[in-house]
Amino acid sequence: MKRWSALVVPVLLVVAVSLASPLAVAAQQTIRVGADTAFPPFEFVDEETGEYTGFDMELIRAIGEVMGVEVEIVNTVFDGLIPALLLGEFDVIISAMTITEERAQTVAFSDPYFVTGLVIATRPDETSIQSTEDLKGKTVAVQMGSTGHFAAADLPGVGRVDPYQFVDQAMTAVIIGAADAAILDELVAIEYMRAHPDAIKVVGEPFTTEEYGIAVRPQETELLAKINAALAELRASGRYDELYDKWFGVD
Ligand code: ARG
Protein backbone atom coordinates (compact mmCIF):
# COMPACT_ATOMS: atom_id res chain seq x y z
CA MET A 1 0.00 0.00 0.00
CA LYS A 2 2.88 2.33 0.79
CA ARG A 3 4.51 1.74 -2.59
CA TRP A 4 2.41 4.11 -4.70
CA SER A 5 2.67 6.99 -2.29
CA ALA A 6 6.38 7.27 -3.02
CA LEU A 7 5.41 8.15 -6.58
CA VAL A 8 2.17 10.00 -6.05
CA VAL A 9 3.46 12.44 -3.48
CA PRO A 10 6.19 13.93 -5.70
CA VAL A 11 3.75 14.05 -8.64
CA LEU A 12 1.22 15.87 -6.51
CA LEU A 13 3.93 18.27 -5.41
CA VAL A 14 4.88 19.04 -9.00
CA VAL A 15 1.24 19.64 -9.86
CA ALA A 16 0.82 21.86 -6.82
CA VAL A 17 3.91 23.91 -7.64
CA SER A 18 3.00 24.38 -11.30
CA LEU A 19 -0.47 25.45 -10.25
CA ALA A 20 0.94 27.80 -7.65
CA SER A 21 3.26 29.75 -9.93
CA PRO A 22 0.63 31.19 -12.30
CA LEU A 23 -1.43 32.01 -9.24
CA ALA A 24 1.54 33.77 -7.68
CA VAL A 25 1.99 35.80 -10.86
CA ALA A 26 -1.67 36.73 -10.94
CA ALA A 27 -1.45 37.88 -7.35
CA GLN A 28 1.68 39.94 -8.10
CA GLN A 29 1.89 43.13 -6.13
CA THR A 30 2.39 46.55 -7.57
CA ILE A 31 4.66 49.17 -6.07
CA ARG A 32 3.87 52.78 -6.86
CA VAL A 33 6.96 54.86 -7.62
CA GLY A 34 7.02 58.65 -7.69
CA ALA A 35 9.26 60.49 -10.16
CA ASP A 36 9.52 63.89 -11.81
CA THR A 37 9.61 62.39 -15.28
CA ALA A 38 11.09 65.47 -16.94
CA PHE A 39 14.76 64.89 -16.17
CA PRO A 40 16.46 63.27 -19.15
CA PRO A 41 18.34 60.95 -19.35
CA PHE A 42 17.22 59.67 -15.93
CA GLU A 43 13.46 59.93 -16.37
CA PHE A 44 11.52 61.20 -19.36
CA VAL A 45 8.76 60.26 -21.76
CA ASP A 46 9.75 58.37 -24.90
CA GLU A 47 8.11 60.41 -27.62
CA GLU A 48 7.49 57.40 -29.86
CA THR A 49 5.98 55.04 -27.33
CA GLY A 50 4.65 57.52 -24.78
CA GLU A 51 6.30 55.35 -22.08
CA TYR A 52 8.43 56.55 -19.20
CA THR A 53 12.04 55.72 -19.95
CA GLY A 54 15.58 56.63 -18.88
CA PHE A 55 18.22 55.17 -16.57
CA ASP A 56 16.16 55.46 -13.38
CA MET A 57 13.02 54.09 -15.01
CA GLU A 58 14.82 51.02 -16.31
CA LEU A 59 16.65 50.57 -13.02
CA ILE A 60 13.48 50.64 -10.92
CA ARG A 61 11.74 48.22 -13.31
CA ALA A 62 14.73 45.88 -13.02
CA ILE A 63 14.55 46.21 -9.23
CA GLY A 64 10.83 45.38 -9.44
CA GLU A 65 11.61 42.30 -11.52
CA VAL A 66 14.09 41.05 -8.93
CA MET A 67 11.56 41.74 -6.16
CA GLY A 68 8.80 40.06 -8.15
CA VAL A 69 6.57 43.13 -8.14
CA GLU A 70 5.01 45.28 -10.82
CA VAL A 71 6.22 48.91 -10.98
CA GLU A 72 3.80 51.76 -11.59
CA ILE A 73 5.30 55.23 -12.16
CA VAL A 74 3.46 58.20 -10.68
CA ASN A 75 4.54 61.47 -12.28
CA THR A 76 4.93 64.22 -9.66
CA VAL A 77 6.79 67.56 -9.63
CA PHE A 78 10.21 67.19 -8.02
CA ASP A 79 9.48 69.57 -5.18
CA GLY A 80 6.34 67.59 -4.29
CA LEU A 81 7.88 64.12 -4.27
CA ILE A 82 8.85 63.84 -0.61
CA PRO A 83 5.55 65.29 0.70
CA ALA A 84 3.58 62.93 -1.57
CA LEU A 85 5.66 59.94 -0.44
CA LEU A 86 5.03 60.83 3.20
CA LEU A 87 1.29 61.15 2.47
CA GLY A 88 1.30 57.65 0.98
CA GLU A 89 0.52 58.61 -2.61
CA PHE A 90 3.29 56.20 -3.60
CA ASP A 91 5.75 54.03 -1.70
CA VAL A 92 9.05 54.73 -3.41
CA ILE A 93 10.81 57.70 -5.04
CA ILE A 94 13.36 57.32 -7.80
CA SER A 95 14.11 60.67 -9.37
CA ALA A 96 17.85 61.26 -9.59
CA MET A 97 17.37 62.36 -6.00
CA THR A 98 20.56 63.23 -4.16
CA ILE A 99 20.98 61.76 -0.70
CA THR A 100 21.23 64.79 1.58
CA GLU A 101 21.31 65.01 5.36
CA GLU A 102 18.26 67.21 5.34
CA ARG A 103 16.17 64.84 3.23
CA ALA A 104 17.42 61.88 5.26
CA GLN A 105 15.66 63.38 8.27
CA THR A 106 12.27 62.76 6.65
CA VAL A 107 12.83 59.80 4.29
CA ALA A 108 15.03 56.71 4.29
CA PHE A 109 17.44 56.31 1.39
CA SER A 110 18.67 53.13 -0.25
CA ASP A 111 22.34 52.49 -0.81
CA PRO A 112 23.62 55.02 -3.36
CA TYR A 113 23.01 53.93 -6.95
CA PHE A 114 24.75 56.76 -8.81
CA VAL A 115 27.59 59.20 -8.15
CA THR A 116 27.64 62.57 -9.87
CA GLY A 117 27.80 66.31 -9.19
CA LEU A 118 26.47 69.74 -10.03
CA VAL A 119 27.73 71.81 -12.95
CA ILE A 120 27.15 75.25 -14.40
CA ALA A 121 25.46 75.43 -17.79
CA THR A 122 25.39 78.57 -19.87
CA ARG A 123 25.20 79.78 -23.48
CA PRO A 124 28.13 78.83 -25.71
CA ASP A 125 29.02 82.49 -26.33
CA GLU A 126 29.15 83.31 -22.60
CA THR A 127 32.87 83.40 -21.82
CA SER A 128 32.83 85.35 -18.56
CA ILE A 129 31.51 82.33 -16.58
CA GLN A 130 34.25 79.77 -15.93
CA SER A 131 33.53 78.79 -12.33
CA THR A 132 31.09 79.40 -9.47
CA GLU A 133 33.11 82.53 -8.55
CA ASP A 134 32.04 84.10 -11.82
CA LEU A 135 28.36 83.82 -10.86
CA LYS A 136 28.72 86.93 -8.66
CA GLY A 137 26.03 89.38 -9.66
CA LYS A 138 24.58 86.93 -12.22
CA THR A 139 21.10 85.47 -12.53
CA VAL A 140 21.12 81.71 -11.98
CA ALA A 141 18.24 79.45 -13.03
CA VAL A 142 17.60 76.24 -11.06
CA GLN A 143 14.98 73.57 -10.56
CA MET A 144 12.90 74.33 -7.49
CA GLY A 145 13.88 72.27 -4.45
CA SER A 146 16.86 70.64 -6.18
CA THR A 147 20.40 70.51 -4.81
CA GLY A 148 21.23 72.93 -7.64
CA HIS A 149 18.75 75.33 -6.06
CA PHE A 150 20.33 74.94 -2.60
CA ALA A 151 23.86 75.28 -3.99
CA ALA A 152 22.99 78.45 -5.92
CA ALA A 153 21.33 79.97 -2.86
CA ASP A 154 24.52 79.27 -0.86
CA LEU A 155 26.95 80.81 -3.35
CA PRO A 156 28.12 84.16 -2.06
CA GLY A 157 27.34 87.17 -4.21
CA VAL A 158 25.01 85.54 -6.73
CA GLY A 159 22.82 88.27 -8.16
CA ARG A 160 19.55 86.37 -8.25
CA VAL A 161 18.43 82.75 -8.05
CA ASP A 162 15.39 81.95 -10.19
CA PRO A 163 13.73 78.66 -9.29
CA TYR A 164 11.61 76.91 -11.93
CA GLN A 165 9.33 73.94 -11.40
CA PHE A 166 10.91 71.95 -14.24
CA VAL A 167 14.57 71.74 -15.23
CA ASP A 168 13.57 72.33 -18.85
CA GLN A 169 12.24 75.76 -17.90
CA ALA A 170 15.54 76.62 -16.20
CA MET A 171 17.44 75.64 -19.35
CA THR A 172 15.05 77.65 -21.51
CA ALA A 173 15.66 80.67 -19.28
CA VAL A 174 19.38 80.35 -20.07
CA ILE A 175 18.78 79.86 -23.78
CA ILE A 176 16.55 82.93 -24.13
CA GLY A 177 18.79 85.05 -21.93
CA ALA A 178 16.41 85.39 -18.97
CA ALA A 179 19.19 83.84 -16.87
CA ASP A 180 22.97 83.94 -17.25
CA ALA A 181 23.52 80.36 -16.18
CA ALA A 182 21.86 77.31 -14.65
CA ILE A 183 23.11 74.98 -11.94
CA LEU A 184 22.05 71.37 -12.35
CA ASP A 185 23.13 67.74 -12.33
CA GLU A 186 26.05 67.05 -14.66
CA LEU A 187 24.60 64.31 -16.85
CA VAL A 188 21.37 66.18 -17.37
CA ALA A 189 23.32 69.29 -18.37
CA ILE A 190 25.36 67.19 -20.80
CA GLU A 191 22.16 65.77 -22.26
CA TYR A 192 20.87 69.32 -22.89
CA MET A 193 24.18 70.31 -24.45
CA ARG A 194 23.91 67.31 -26.79
CA ALA A 195 20.33 68.15 -27.69
CA HIS A 196 20.99 71.90 -28.12
CA PRO A 197 24.70 72.30 -28.97
CA ASP A 198 24.20 75.82 -30.31
CA ALA A 199 22.33 77.02 -27.24
CA ILE A 200 23.84 75.29 -24.17
CA LYS A 201 27.35 74.46 -22.98
CA VAL A 202 28.54 72.86 -19.78
CA VAL A 203 31.22 74.83 -17.93
CA GLY A 204 34.11 72.81 -16.52
CA GLU A 205 33.88 69.94 -14.08
CA PRO A 206 31.28 69.26 -11.37
CA PHE A 207 31.80 71.43 -8.28
CA THR A 208 29.99 69.03 -5.90
CA THR A 209 29.95 65.27 -5.39
CA GLU A 210 26.48 63.82 -4.91
CA GLU A 211 25.00 60.35 -4.64
CA TYR A 212 21.52 59.44 -5.83
CA GLY A 213 19.37 57.22 -3.65
CA ILE A 214 15.94 55.61 -3.82
CA ALA A 215 13.70 56.92 -1.04
CA VAL A 216 10.97 55.26 1.05
CA ARG A 217 9.08 56.30 4.19
CA PRO A 218 11.41 55.87 7.19
CA GLN A 219 9.33 53.09 8.76
CA GLU A 220 9.40 50.94 5.59
CA THR A 221 12.54 49.07 6.64
CA GLU A 222 11.49 45.80 5.01
CA LEU A 223 10.82 47.46 1.66
CA LEU A 224 14.15 49.30 1.88
CA ALA A 225 16.02 46.07 2.62
CA LYS A 226 14.41 44.43 -0.44
CA ILE A 227 15.36 47.38 -2.64
CA ASN A 228 18.96 47.26 -1.41
CA ALA A 229 19.12 43.51 -1.96
CA ALA A 230 17.75 43.91 -5.49
CA LEU A 231 20.25 46.69 -6.22
CA ALA A 232 23.10 44.49 -5.00
CA GLU A 233 21.86 41.64 -7.16
CA LEU A 234 21.68 43.86 -10.25
CA ARG A 235 25.23 45.03 -9.63
CA ALA A 236 26.47 41.47 -9.12
CA SER A 237 24.72 40.14 -12.22
CA GLY A 238 26.13 42.87 -14.48
CA ARG A 239 22.65 44.19 -15.25
CA TYR A 240 23.44 47.50 -13.54
CA ASP A 241 26.53 47.94 -15.75
CA GLU A 242 24.49 47.13 -18.85
CA LEU A 243 22.03 49.87 -17.96
CA TYR A 244 24.83 52.29 -17.18
CA ASP A 245 26.51 51.62 -20.52
CA LYS A 246 23.22 51.90 -22.38
CA TRP A 247 22.50 55.36 -21.00
CA PHE A 248 25.95 56.81 -20.29
CA GLY A 249 28.47 54.67 -22.14
CA VAL A 250 30.65 56.25 -24.75
CA ASP A 251 29.28 55.20 -28.12
N1 ARG B 1 19.93 65.55 -7.90
C1 ARG B 1 19.17 66.76 -7.70
C2 ARG B 1 18.48 66.72 -6.37
O1 ARG B 1 18.36 65.69 -5.80
C3 ARG B 1 18.17 67.04 -8.79
C4 ARG B 1 17.20 65.93 -9.03
C5 ARG B 1 16.07 66.34 -9.94
N2 ARG B 1 15.36 65.19 -10.38
C6 ARG B 1 14.29 65.25 -11.19
N3 ARG B 1 13.77 64.13 -11.60
N4 ARG B 1 13.82 66.39 -11.54
O2 ARG B 1 18.02 67.70 -5.86
CSV table of C-alpha atoms and ligand atoms in Angstrom, one decimal:
chain,number,residue,atom,x,y,z
A,1,MET,CA,0.0,0.0,0.0
A,2,LYS,CA,2.9,2.3,0.8
A,3,ARG,CA,4.5,1.7,-2.6
A,4,TRP,CA,2.4,4.1,-4.7
A,5,SER,CA,2.7,7.0,-2.3
A,6,ALA,CA,6.4,7.3,-3.0
A,7,LEU,CA,5.4,8.2,-6.6
A,8,VAL,CA,2.2,10.0,-6.1
A,9,VAL,CA,3.5,12.4,-3.5
A,10,PRO,CA,6.2,13.9,-5.7
A,11,VAL,CA,3.7,14.0,-8.6
A,12,LEU,CA,1.2,15.9,-6.5
A,13,LEU,CA,3.9,18.3,-5.4
A,14,VAL,CA,4.9,19.0,-9.0
A,15,VAL,CA,1.2,19.6,-9.9
A,16,ALA,CA,0.8,21.9,-6.8
A,17,VAL,CA,3.9,23.9,-7.6
A,18,SER,CA,3.0,24.4,-11.3
A,19,LEU,CA,-0.5,25.5,-10.3
A,20,ALA,CA,0.9,27.8,-7.7
A,21,SER,CA,3.3,29.8,-9.9
A,22,PRO,CA,0.6,31.2,-12.3
A,23,LEU,CA,-1.4,32.0,-9.2
A,24,ALA,CA,1.5,33.8,-7.7
A,25,VAL,CA,2.0,35.8,-10.9
A,26,ALA,CA,-1.7,36.7,-10.9
A,27,ALA,CA,-1.4,37.9,-7.4
A,28,GLN,CA,1.7,39.9,-8.1
A,29,GLN,CA,1.9,43.1,-6.1
A,30,THR,CA,2.4,46.6,-7.6
A,31,ILE,CA,4.7,49.2,-6.1
A,32,ARG,CA,3.9,52.8,-6.9
A,33,VAL,CA,7.0,54.9,-7.6
A,34,GLY,CA,7.0,58.7,-7.7
A,35,ALA,CA,9.3,60.5,-10.2
A,36,ASP,CA,9.5,63.9,-11.8
A,37,THR,CA,9.6,62.4,-15.3
A,38,ALA,CA,11.1,65.5,-16.9
A,39,PHE,CA,14.8,64.9,-16.2
A,40,PRO,CA,16.5,63.3,-19.2
A,41,PRO,CA,18.3,61.0,-19.4
A,42,PHE,CA,17.2,59.7,-15.9
A,43,GLU,CA,13.5,59.9,-16.4
A,44,PHE,CA,11.5,61.2,-19.4
A,45,VAL,CA,8.8,60.3,-21.8
A,46,ASP,CA,9.8,58.4,-24.9
A,47,GLU,CA,8.1,60.4,-27.6
A,48,GLU,CA,7.5,57.4,-29.9
A,49,THR,CA,6.0,55.0,-27.3
A,50,GLY,CA,4.6,57.5,-24.8
A,51,GLU,CA,6.3,55.3,-22.1
A,52,TYR,CA,8.4,56.6,-19.2
A,53,THR,CA,12.0,55.7,-19.9
A,54,GLY,CA,15.6,56.6,-18.9
A,55,PHE,CA,18.2,55.2,-16.6
A,56,ASP,CA,16.2,55.5,-13.4
A,57,MET,CA,13.0,54.1,-15.0
A,58,GLU,CA,14.8,51.0,-16.3
A,59,LEU,CA,16.6,50.6,-13.0
A,60,ILE,CA,13.5,50.6,-10.9
A,61,ARG,CA,11.7,48.2,-13.3
A,62,ALA,CA,14.7,45.9,-13.0
A,63,ILE,CA,14.5,46.2,-9.2
A,64,GLY,CA,10.8,45.4,-9.4
A,65,GLU,CA,11.6,42.3,-11.5
A,66,VAL,CA,14.1,41.1,-8.9
A,67,MET,CA,11.6,41.7,-6.2
A,68,GLY,CA,8.8,40.1,-8.2
A,69,VAL,CA,6.6,43.1,-8.1
A,70,GLU,CA,5.0,45.3,-10.8
A,71,VAL,CA,6.2,48.9,-11.0
A,72,GLU,CA,3.8,51.8,-11.6
A,73,ILE,CA,5.3,55.2,-12.2
A,74,VAL,CA,3.5,58.2,-10.7
A,75,ASN,CA,4.5,61.5,-12.3
A,76,THR,CA,4.9,64.2,-9.7
A,77,VAL,CA,6.8,67.6,-9.6
A,78,PHE,CA,10.2,67.2,-8.0
A,79,ASP,CA,9.5,69.6,-5.2
A,80,GLY,CA,6.3,67.6,-4.3
A,81,LEU,CA,7.9,64.1,-4.3
A,82,ILE,CA,8.8,63.8,-0.6
A,83,PRO,CA,5.6,65.3,0.7
A,84,ALA,CA,3.6,62.9,-1.6
A,85,LEU,CA,5.7,59.9,-0.4
A,86,LEU,CA,5.0,60.8,3.2
A,87,LEU,CA,1.3,61.1,2.5
A,88,GLY,CA,1.3,57.6,1.0
A,89,GLU,CA,0.5,58.6,-2.6
A,90,PHE,CA,3.3,56.2,-3.6
A,91,ASP,CA,5.7,54.0,-1.7
A,92,VAL,CA,9.1,54.7,-3.4
A,93,ILE,CA,10.8,57.7,-5.0
A,94,ILE,CA,13.4,57.3,-7.8
A,95,SER,CA,14.1,60.7,-9.4
A,96,ALA,CA,17.8,61.3,-9.6
A,97,MET,CA,17.4,62.4,-6.0
A,98,THR,CA,20.6,63.2,-4.2
A,99,ILE,CA,21.0,61.8,-0.7
A,100,THR,CA,21.2,64.8,1.6
A,101,GLU,CA,21.3,65.0,5.4
A,102,GLU,CA,18.3,67.2,5.3
A,103,ARG,CA,16.2,64.8,3.2
A,104,ALA,CA,17.4,61.9,5.3
A,105,GLN,CA,15.7,63.4,8.3
A,106,THR,CA,12.3,62.8,6.7
A,107,VAL,CA,12.8,59.8,4.3
A,108,ALA,CA,15.0,56.7,4.3
A,109,PHE,CA,17.4,56.3,1.4
A,110,SER,CA,18.7,53.1,-0.3
A,111,ASP,CA,22.3,52.5,-0.8
A,112,PRO,CA,23.6,55.0,-3.4
A,113,TYR,CA,23.0,53.9,-7.0
A,114,PHE,CA,24.7,56.8,-8.8
A,115,VAL,CA,27.6,59.2,-8.1
A,116,THR,CA,27.6,62.6,-9.9
A,117,GLY,CA,27.8,66.3,-9.2
A,118,LEU,CA,26.5,69.7,-10.0
A,119,VAL,CA,27.7,71.8,-12.9
A,120,ILE,CA,27.2,75.2,-14.4
A,121,ALA,CA,25.5,75.4,-17.8
A,122,THR,CA,25.4,78.6,-19.9
A,123,ARG,CA,25.2,79.8,-23.5
A,124,PRO,CA,28.1,78.8,-25.7
A,125,ASP,CA,29.0,82.5,-26.3
A,126,GLU,CA,29.1,83.3,-22.6
A,127,THR,CA,32.9,83.4,-21.8
A,128,SER,CA,32.8,85.3,-18.6
A,129,ILE,CA,31.5,82.3,-16.6
A,130,GLN,CA,34.2,79.8,-15.9
A,131,SER,CA,33.5,78.8,-12.3
A,132,THR,CA,31.1,79.4,-9.5
A,133,GLU,CA,33.1,82.5,-8.6
A,134,ASP,CA,32.0,84.1,-11.8
A,135,LEU,CA,28.4,83.8,-10.9
A,136,LYS,CA,28.7,86.9,-8.7
A,137,GLY,CA,26.0,89.4,-9.7
A,138,LYS,CA,24.6,86.9,-12.2
A,139,THR,CA,21.1,85.5,-12.5
A,140,VAL,CA,21.1,81.7,-12.0
A,141,ALA,CA,18.2,79.4,-13.0
A,142,VAL,CA,17.6,76.2,-11.1
A,143,GLN,CA,15.0,73.6,-10.6
A,144,MET,CA,12.9,74.3,-7.5
A,145,GLY,CA,13.9,72.3,-4.5
A,146,SER,CA,16.9,70.6,-6.2
A,147,THR,CA,20.4,70.5,-4.8
A,148,GLY,CA,21.2,72.9,-7.6
A,149,HIS,CA,18.7,75.3,-6.1
A,150,PHE,CA,20.3,74.9,-2.6
A,151,ALA,CA,23.9,75.3,-4.0
A,152,ALA,CA,23.0,78.5,-5.9
A,153,ALA,CA,21.3,80.0,-2.9
A,154,ASP,CA,24.5,79.3,-0.9
A,155,LEU,CA,26.9,80.8,-3.3
A,156,PRO,CA,28.1,84.2,-2.1
A,157,GLY,CA,27.3,87.2,-4.2
A,158,VAL,CA,25.0,85.5,-6.7
A,159,GLY,CA,22.8,88.3,-8.2
A,160,ARG,CA,19.6,86.4,-8.2
A,161,VAL,CA,18.4,82.7,-8.0
A,162,ASP,CA,15.4,82.0,-10.2
A,163,PRO,CA,13.7,78.7,-9.3
A,164,TYR,CA,11.6,76.9,-11.9
A,165,GLN,CA,9.3,73.9,-11.4
A,166,PHE,CA,10.9,71.9,-14.2
A,167,VAL,CA,14.6,71.7,-15.2
A,168,ASP,CA,13.6,72.3,-18.9
A,169,GLN,CA,12.2,75.8,-17.9
A,170,ALA,CA,15.5,76.6,-16.2
A,171,MET,CA,17.4,75.6,-19.3
A,172,THR,CA,15.0,77.6,-21.5
A,173,ALA,CA,15.7,80.7,-19.3
A,174,VAL,CA,19.4,80.4,-20.1
A,175,ILE,CA,18.8,79.9,-23.8
A,176,ILE,CA,16.5,82.9,-24.1
A,177,GLY,CA,18.8,85.1,-21.9
A,178,ALA,CA,16.4,85.4,-19.0
A,179,ALA,CA,19.2,83.8,-16.9
A,180,ASP,CA,23.0,83.9,-17.2
A,181,ALA,CA,23.5,80.4,-16.2
A,182,ALA,CA,21.9,77.3,-14.7
A,183,ILE,CA,23.1,75.0,-11.9
A,184,LEU,CA,22.1,71.4,-12.3
A,185,ASP,CA,23.1,67.7,-12.3
A,186,GLU,CA,26.1,67.0,-14.7
A,187,LEU,CA,24.6,64.3,-16.9
A,188,VAL,CA,21.4,66.2,-17.4
A,189,ALA,CA,23.3,69.3,-18.4
A,190,ILE,CA,25.4,67.2,-20.8
A,191,GLU,CA,22.2,65.8,-22.3
A,192,TYR,CA,20.9,69.3,-22.9
A,193,MET,CA,24.2,70.3,-24.5
A,194,ARG,CA,23.9,67.3,-26.8
A,195,ALA,CA,20.3,68.1,-27.7
A,196,HIS,CA,21.0,71.9,-28.1
A,197,PRO,CA,24.7,72.3,-29.0
A,198,ASP,CA,24.2,75.8,-30.3
A,199,ALA,CA,22.3,77.0,-27.2
A,200,ILE,CA,23.8,75.3,-24.2
A,201,LYS,CA,27.4,74.5,-23.0
A,202,VAL,CA,28.5,72.9,-19.8
A,203,VAL,CA,31.2,74.8,-17.9
A,204,GLY,CA,34.1,72.8,-16.5
A,205,GLU,CA,33.9,69.9,-14.1
A,206,PRO,CA,31.3,69.3,-11.4
A,207,PHE,CA,31.8,71.4,-8.3
A,208,THR,CA,30.0,69.0,-5.9
A,209,THR,CA,29.9,65.3,-5.4
A,210,GLU,CA,26.5,63.8,-4.9
A,211,GLU,CA,25.0,60.4,-4.6
A,212,TYR,CA,21.5,59.4,-5.8
A,213,GLY,CA,19.4,57.2,-3.7
A,214,ILE,CA,15.9,55.6,-3.8
A,215,ALA,CA,13.7,56.9,-1.0
A,216,VAL,CA,11.0,55.3,1.1
A,217,ARG,CA,9.1,56.3,4.2
A,218,PRO,CA,11.4,55.9,7.2
A,219,GLN,CA,9.3,53.1,8.8
A,220,GLU,CA,9.4,50.9,5.6
A,221,THR,CA,12.5,49.1,6.6
A,222,GLU,CA,11.5,45.8,5.0
A,223,LEU,CA,10.8,47.5,1.7
A,224,LEU,CA,14.1,49.3,1.9
A,225,ALA,CA,16.0,46.1,2.6
A,226,LYS,CA,14.4,44.4,-0.4
A,227,ILE,CA,15.4,47.4,-2.6
A,228,ASN,CA,19.0,47.3,-1.4
A,229,ALA,CA,19.1,43.5,-2.0
A,230,ALA,CA,17.7,43.9,-5.5
A,231,LEU,CA,20.2,46.7,-6.2
A,232,ALA,CA,23.1,44.5,-5.0
A,233,GLU,CA,21.9,41.6,-7.2
A,234,LEU,CA,21.7,43.9,-10.2
A,235,ARG,CA,25.2,45.0,-9.6
A,236,ALA,CA,26.5,41.5,-9.1
A,237,SER,CA,24.7,40.1,-12.2
A,238,GLY,CA,26.1,42.9,-14.5
A,239,ARG,CA,22.6,44.2,-15.2
A,240,TYR,CA,23.4,47.5,-13.5
A,241,ASP,CA,26.5,47.9,-15.8
A,242,GLU,CA,24.5,47.1,-18.8
A,243,LEU,CA,22.0,49.9,-18.0
A,244,TYR,CA,24.8,52.3,-17.2
A,245,ASP,CA,26.5,51.6,-20.5
A,246,LYS,CA,23.2,51.9,-22.4
A,247,TRP,CA,22.5,55.4,-21.0
A,248,PHE,CA,25.9,56.8,-20.3
A,249,GLY,CA,28.5,54.7,-22.1
A,250,VAL,CA,30.6,56.3,-24.8
A,251,ASP,CA,29.3,55.2,-28.1
B,1,ARG,N1,19.9,65.6,-7.9
B,1,ARG,C1,19.2,66.8,-7.7
B,1,ARG,C2,18.5,66.7,-6.4
B,1,ARG,O1,18.4,65.7,-5.8
B,1,ARG,C3,18.2,67.0,-8.8
B,1,ARG,C4,17.2,65.9,-9.0
B,1,ARG,C5,16.1,66.3,-9.9
B,1,ARG,N2,15.4,65.2,-10.4
B,1,ARG,C6,14.3,65.3,-11.2
B,1,ARG,N3,13.8,64.1,-11.6
B,1,ARG,N4,13.8,66.4,-11.5
B,1,ARG,O2,18.0,67.7,-5.9
